[in-house]
mmCIF file of C-alpha atoms in Angstrom:
data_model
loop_
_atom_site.group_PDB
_atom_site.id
_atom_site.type_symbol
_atom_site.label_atom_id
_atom_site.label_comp_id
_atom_site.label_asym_id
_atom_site.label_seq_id
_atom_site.Cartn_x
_atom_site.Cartn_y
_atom_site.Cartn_z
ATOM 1 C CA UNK A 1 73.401 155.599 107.410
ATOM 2 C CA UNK A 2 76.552 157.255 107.364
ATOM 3 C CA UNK A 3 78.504 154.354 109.390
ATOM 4 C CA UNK A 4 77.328 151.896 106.546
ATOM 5 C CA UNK A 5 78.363 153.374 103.610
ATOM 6 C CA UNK A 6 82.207 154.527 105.780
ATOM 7 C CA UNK A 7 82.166 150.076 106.020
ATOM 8 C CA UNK A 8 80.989 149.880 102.931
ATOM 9 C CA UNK A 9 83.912 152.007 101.217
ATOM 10 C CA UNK A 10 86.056 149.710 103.520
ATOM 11 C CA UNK A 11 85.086 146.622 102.691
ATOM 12 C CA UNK A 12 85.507 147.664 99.116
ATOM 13 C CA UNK A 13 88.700 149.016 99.916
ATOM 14 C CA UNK A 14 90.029 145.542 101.625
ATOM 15 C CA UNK A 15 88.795 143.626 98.174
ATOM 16 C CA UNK A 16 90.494 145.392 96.347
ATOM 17 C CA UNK A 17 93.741 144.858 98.514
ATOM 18 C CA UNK A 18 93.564 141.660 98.770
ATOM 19 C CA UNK A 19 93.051 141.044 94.960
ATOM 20 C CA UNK A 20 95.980 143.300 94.058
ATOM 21 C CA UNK A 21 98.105 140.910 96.603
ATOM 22 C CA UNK A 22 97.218 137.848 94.124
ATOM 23 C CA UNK A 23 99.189 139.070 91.136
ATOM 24 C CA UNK A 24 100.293 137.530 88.179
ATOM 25 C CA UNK A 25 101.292 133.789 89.162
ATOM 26 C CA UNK A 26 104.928 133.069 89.380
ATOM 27 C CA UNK A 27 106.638 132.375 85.885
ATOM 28 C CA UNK A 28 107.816 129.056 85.391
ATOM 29 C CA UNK A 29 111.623 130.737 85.355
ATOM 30 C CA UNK A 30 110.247 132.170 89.043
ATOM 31 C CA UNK A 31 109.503 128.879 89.920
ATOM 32 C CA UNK A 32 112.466 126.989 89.063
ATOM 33 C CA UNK A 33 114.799 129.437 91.415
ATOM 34 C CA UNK A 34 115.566 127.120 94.720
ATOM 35 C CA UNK A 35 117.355 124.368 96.058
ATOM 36 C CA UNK A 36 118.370 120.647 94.115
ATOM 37 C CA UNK A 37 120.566 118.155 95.397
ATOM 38 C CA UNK A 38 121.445 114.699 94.473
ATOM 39 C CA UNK A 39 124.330 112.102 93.757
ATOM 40 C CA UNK A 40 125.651 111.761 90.260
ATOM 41 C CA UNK A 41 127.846 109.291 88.618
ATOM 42 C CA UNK A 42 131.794 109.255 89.308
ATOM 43 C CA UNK A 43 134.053 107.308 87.524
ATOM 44 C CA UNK A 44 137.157 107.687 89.838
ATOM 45 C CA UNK A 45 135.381 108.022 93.271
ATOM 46 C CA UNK A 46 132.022 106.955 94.482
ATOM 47 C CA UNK A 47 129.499 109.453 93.478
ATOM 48 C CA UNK A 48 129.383 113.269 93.358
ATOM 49 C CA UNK A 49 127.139 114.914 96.267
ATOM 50 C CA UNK A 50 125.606 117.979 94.082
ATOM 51 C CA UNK A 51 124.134 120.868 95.673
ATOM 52 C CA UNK A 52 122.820 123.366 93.489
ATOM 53 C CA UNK A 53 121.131 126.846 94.620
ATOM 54 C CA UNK A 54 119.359 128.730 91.295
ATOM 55 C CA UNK A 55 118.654 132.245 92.128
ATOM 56 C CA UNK A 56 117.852 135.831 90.377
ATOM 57 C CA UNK A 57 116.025 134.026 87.584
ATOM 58 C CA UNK A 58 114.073 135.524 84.479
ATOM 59 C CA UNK A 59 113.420 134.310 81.232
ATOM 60 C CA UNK A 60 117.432 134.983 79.735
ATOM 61 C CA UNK A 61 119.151 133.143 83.115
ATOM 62 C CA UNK A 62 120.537 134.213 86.363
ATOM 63 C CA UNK A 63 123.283 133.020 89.059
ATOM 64 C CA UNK A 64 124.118 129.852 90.969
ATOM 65 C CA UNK A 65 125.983 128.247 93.765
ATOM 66 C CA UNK A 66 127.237 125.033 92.849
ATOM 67 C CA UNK A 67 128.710 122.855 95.820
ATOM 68 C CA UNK A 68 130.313 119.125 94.491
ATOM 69 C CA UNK A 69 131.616 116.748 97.070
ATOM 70 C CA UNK A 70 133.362 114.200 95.160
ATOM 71 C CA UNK A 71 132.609 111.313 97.707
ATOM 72 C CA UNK A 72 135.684 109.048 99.002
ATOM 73 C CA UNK A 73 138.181 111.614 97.535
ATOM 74 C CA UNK A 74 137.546 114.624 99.007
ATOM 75 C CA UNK A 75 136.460 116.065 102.617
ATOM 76 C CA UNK A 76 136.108 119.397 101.365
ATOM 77 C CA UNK A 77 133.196 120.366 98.722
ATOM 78 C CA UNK A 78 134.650 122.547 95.658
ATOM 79 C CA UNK A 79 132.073 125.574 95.464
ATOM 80 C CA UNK A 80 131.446 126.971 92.118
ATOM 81 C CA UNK A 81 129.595 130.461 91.230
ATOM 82 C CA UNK A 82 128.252 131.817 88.589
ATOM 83 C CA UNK A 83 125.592 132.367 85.854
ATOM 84 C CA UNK A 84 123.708 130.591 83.926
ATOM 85 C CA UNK A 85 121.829 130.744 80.645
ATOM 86 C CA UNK A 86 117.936 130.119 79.689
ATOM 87 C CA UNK A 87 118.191 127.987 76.617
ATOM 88 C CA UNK A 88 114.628 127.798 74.586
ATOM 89 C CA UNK A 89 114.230 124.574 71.867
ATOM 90 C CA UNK A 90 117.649 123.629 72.274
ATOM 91 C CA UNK A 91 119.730 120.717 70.832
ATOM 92 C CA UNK A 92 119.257 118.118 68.990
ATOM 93 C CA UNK A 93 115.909 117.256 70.189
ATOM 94 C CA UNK A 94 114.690 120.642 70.533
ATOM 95 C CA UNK A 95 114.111 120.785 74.690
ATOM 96 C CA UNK A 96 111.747 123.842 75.084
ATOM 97 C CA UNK A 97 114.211 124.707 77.933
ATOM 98 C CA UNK A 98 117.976 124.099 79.161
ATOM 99 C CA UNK A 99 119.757 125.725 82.073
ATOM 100 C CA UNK A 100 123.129 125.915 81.032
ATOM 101 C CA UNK A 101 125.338 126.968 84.012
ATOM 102 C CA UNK A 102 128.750 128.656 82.740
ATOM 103 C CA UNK A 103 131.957 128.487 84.856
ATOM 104 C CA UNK A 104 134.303 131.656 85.661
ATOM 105 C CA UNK A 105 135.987 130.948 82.407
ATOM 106 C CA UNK A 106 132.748 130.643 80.369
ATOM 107 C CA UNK A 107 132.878 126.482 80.026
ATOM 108 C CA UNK A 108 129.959 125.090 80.857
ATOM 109 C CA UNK A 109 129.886 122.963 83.908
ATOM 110 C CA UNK A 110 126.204 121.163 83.391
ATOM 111 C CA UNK A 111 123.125 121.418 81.180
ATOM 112 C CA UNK A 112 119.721 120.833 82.999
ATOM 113 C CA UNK A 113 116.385 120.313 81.678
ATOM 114 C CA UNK A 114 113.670 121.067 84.139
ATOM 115 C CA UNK A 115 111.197 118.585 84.824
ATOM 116 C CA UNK A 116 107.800 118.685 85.229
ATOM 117 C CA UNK A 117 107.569 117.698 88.281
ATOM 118 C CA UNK A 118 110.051 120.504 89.391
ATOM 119 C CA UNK A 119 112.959 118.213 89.406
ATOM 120 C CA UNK A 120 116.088 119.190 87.163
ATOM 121 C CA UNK A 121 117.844 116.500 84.461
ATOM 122 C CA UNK A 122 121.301 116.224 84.540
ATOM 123 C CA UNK A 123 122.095 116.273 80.267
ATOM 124 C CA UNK A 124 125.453 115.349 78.130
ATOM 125 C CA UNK A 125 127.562 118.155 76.480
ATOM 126 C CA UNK A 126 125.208 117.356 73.331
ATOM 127 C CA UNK A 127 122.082 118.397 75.539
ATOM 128 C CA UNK A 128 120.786 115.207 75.505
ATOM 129 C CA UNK A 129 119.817 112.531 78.085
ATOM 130 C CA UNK A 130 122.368 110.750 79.111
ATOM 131 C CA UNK A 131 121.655 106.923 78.433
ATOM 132 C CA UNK A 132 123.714 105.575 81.203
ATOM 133 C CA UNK A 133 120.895 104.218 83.583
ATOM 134 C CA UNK A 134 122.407 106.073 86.333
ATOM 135 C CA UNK A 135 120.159 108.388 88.403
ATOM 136 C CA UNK A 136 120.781 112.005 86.804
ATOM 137 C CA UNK A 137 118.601 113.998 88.209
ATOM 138 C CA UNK A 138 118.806 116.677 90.898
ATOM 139 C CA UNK A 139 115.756 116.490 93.142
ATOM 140 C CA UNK A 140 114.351 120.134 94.114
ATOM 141 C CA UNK A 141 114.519 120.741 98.130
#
């Protein structure tokens, strides 16, 4: 009798482990911290090989490593670190959210709008998409 109710508190015990380990899901800011990469546009060489890293996110921004190869110009990547911003309902056509990823001097180097399907959008200085027809998006790794 003893022996069952000793498992019994156990058992409990595991359950109520194992539902503390569930948690809260990640937020969508959680989520979005990882790797992109992708080729943009150049207009003086033949595309840019973009690898961005997000990390440290919450819901006001975090930090980045930004690695741009310009391809056919360059051997040697220029790296870029810093923060960026969390953006909510900005520009002109009110994006619920834009990463906007400030250089050491404070410029911005790119806006991003996440996408759903985890992929980021490359946008113009006006936040918007850029009309081009090129392929701006940076695909998550």
């Amino acid at each position: 009798m003893r022996t069952s109710g000793l498992m019994g508190a156990g058992l409990l015990g595991l359950t109520l482990t194992l539902a503390g380990c569930a948690g809260t899901p990640p937020s969508p800011y959680e989520k979005a911290a990882g790797e992109y990469e992708g080729v943009l546009p150049c207009a003086n060489c033949s595309g840019i090989q973009v690898d961005l890293e997000m990390m440290n996110m919450d819901d006001t921004g975090g930090a980045y490593s930004l690695n741009s190869l310009y391809q056919g110009r360059s051997d040697e990547p220029m790296i870029t670190k810093g923060n960026f911003l969390v953006l909510k309902d900005a520009g002109p056509q009110q994006i619920p959210t834009i990463y906007e990823l400030k250089g050491a001097g404070g410029n911005t180097i790119y806006y991003l709008r996440p996408l759903d399907n985890g992929d980021l959008e490359v946008l113009d200085t006006h936040m918007q998409t850029i009309q081009s027809g090129a392929d701006m998006t940076l695909k998550r790794q």
